[in-house]
């Protein structure tokens, strides 16, 4: 389960960027259908990444993919 992912100095991302799946205070309308509670964390089931061109959305996804491959790669 991924709660927070932070990345910096990767691809076009210079400063630290944090992707969090924790629910915020503003979530109210879909709180019962779009959240799960695990180990005292209230987490989003899904999320959307939005931003202007060149803001690092693709770099963030590439970083997530790299992290996934590093975690799942079997060492010899």
CSV table of C-alpha atoms in Angstrom, one decimal:
chain,number,residue,atom,x,y,z
A,1,UNK,CA,0.0,0.0,0.0
A,2,UNK,CA,1.4,3.4,-1.0
A,3,UNK,CA,0.6,6.3,1.4
A,4,UNK,CA,3.1,8.9,0.4
A,5,UNK,CA,5.6,9.2,-2.5
A,6,UNK,CA,8.1,12.0,-2.7
A,7,UNK,CA,10.4,12.7,-5.6
A,8,UNK,CA,13.0,15.3,-6.4
A,9,UNK,CA,15.9,15.9,-8.8
A,10,UNK,CA,14.4,13.4,-11.3
A,11,UNK,CA,13.6,14.1,-15.0
A,12,UNK,CA,12.0,17.6,-15.1
A,13,UNK,CA,11.3,17.6,-11.4
A,14,UNK,CA,13.8,19.8,-9.6
A,15,UNK,CA,12.2,20.6,-6.2
A,16,UNK,CA,10.5,17.9,-4.1
A,17,UNK,CA,7.1,16.8,-5.2
A,18,UNK,CA,4.8,14.7,-2.9
A,19,UNK,CA,2.0,12.5,-3.9
A,20,UNK,CA,-0.2,11.5,-1.0
A,21,UNK,CA,-3.1,9.2,-0.9
A,22,UNK,CA,-4.3,10.3,2.6
A,23,UNK,CA,-7.7,12.0,2.6
A,24,UNK,CA,-7.8,15.7,3.1
A,25,UNK,CA,-10.3,17.8,5.0
A,26,UNK,CA,-12.0,19.0,1.8
A,27,UNK,CA,-13.1,15.5,0.9
A,28,UNK,CA,-16.7,15.3,2.0
A,29,UNK,CA,-19.1,14.3,-0.7
A,30,UNK,CA,-17.4,11.0,-1.8
A,31,UNK,CA,-15.8,10.2,1.5
A,32,UNK,CA,-17.8,7.0,2.1
A,33,UNK,CA,-17.4,5.6,-1.4
A,34,UNK,CA,-13.8,6.8,-2.4
A,35,UNK,CA,-11.9,6.0,0.8
A,36,UNK,CA,-10.6,3.0,2.8
A,37,UNK,CA,-9.3,2.9,6.3
A,38,UNK,CA,-6.2,0.9,7.0
A,39,UNK,CA,-4.0,0.9,10.1
A,40,UNK,CA,-5.7,4.2,11.3
A,41,UNK,CA,-5.0,5.9,7.9
A,42,UNK,CA,-7.9,7.2,5.8
A,43,UNK,CA,-6.7,6.7,2.2
A,44,UNK,CA,-8.1,7.4,-1.2
A,45,UNK,CA,-9.1,4.5,-3.5
A,46,UNK,CA,-8.3,6.6,-6.6
A,47,UNK,CA,-6.8,9.9,-7.4
A,48,UNK,CA,-6.3,12.2,-10.4
A,49,UNK,CA,-3.1,14.0,-11.2
A,50,UNK,CA,-3.7,17.4,-12.9
A,51,UNK,CA,-1.5,20.4,-13.7
A,52,UNK,CA,-0.3,22.7,-16.4
A,53,UNK,CA,2.0,21.5,-19.2
A,54,UNK,CA,5.6,21.0,-18.0
A,55,UNK,CA,4.6,20.8,-14.3
A,56,UNK,CA,6.1,17.3,-13.9
A,57,UNK,CA,3.0,15.0,-14.2
A,58,UNK,CA,4.8,12.6,-16.5
A,59,UNK,CA,8.0,12.7,-14.5
A,60,UNK,CA,6.0,11.8,-11.4
A,61,UNK,CA,4.4,8.8,-13.1
A,62,UNK,CA,7.9,7.7,-14.5
A,63,UNK,CA,9.3,8.0,-11.0
A,64,UNK,CA,6.4,5.8,-9.6
A,65,UNK,CA,7.1,3.3,-12.3
A,66,UNK,CA,10.9,3.3,-11.5
A,67,UNK,CA,10.1,2.9,-7.8
A,68,UNK,CA,7.8,0.0,-8.5
A,69,UNK,CA,10.4,-1.8,-10.7
A,70,UNK,CA,13.1,-1.3,-8.0
A,71,UNK,CA,10.9,-2.8,-5.3
A,72,UNK,CA,9.7,-5.7,-7.3
A,73,UNK,CA,13.0,-6.6,-8.9
A,74,UNK,CA,14.5,-9.8,-7.6
A,75,UNK,CA,18.2,-9.5,-6.5
A,76,UNK,CA,20.6,-12.3,-7.2
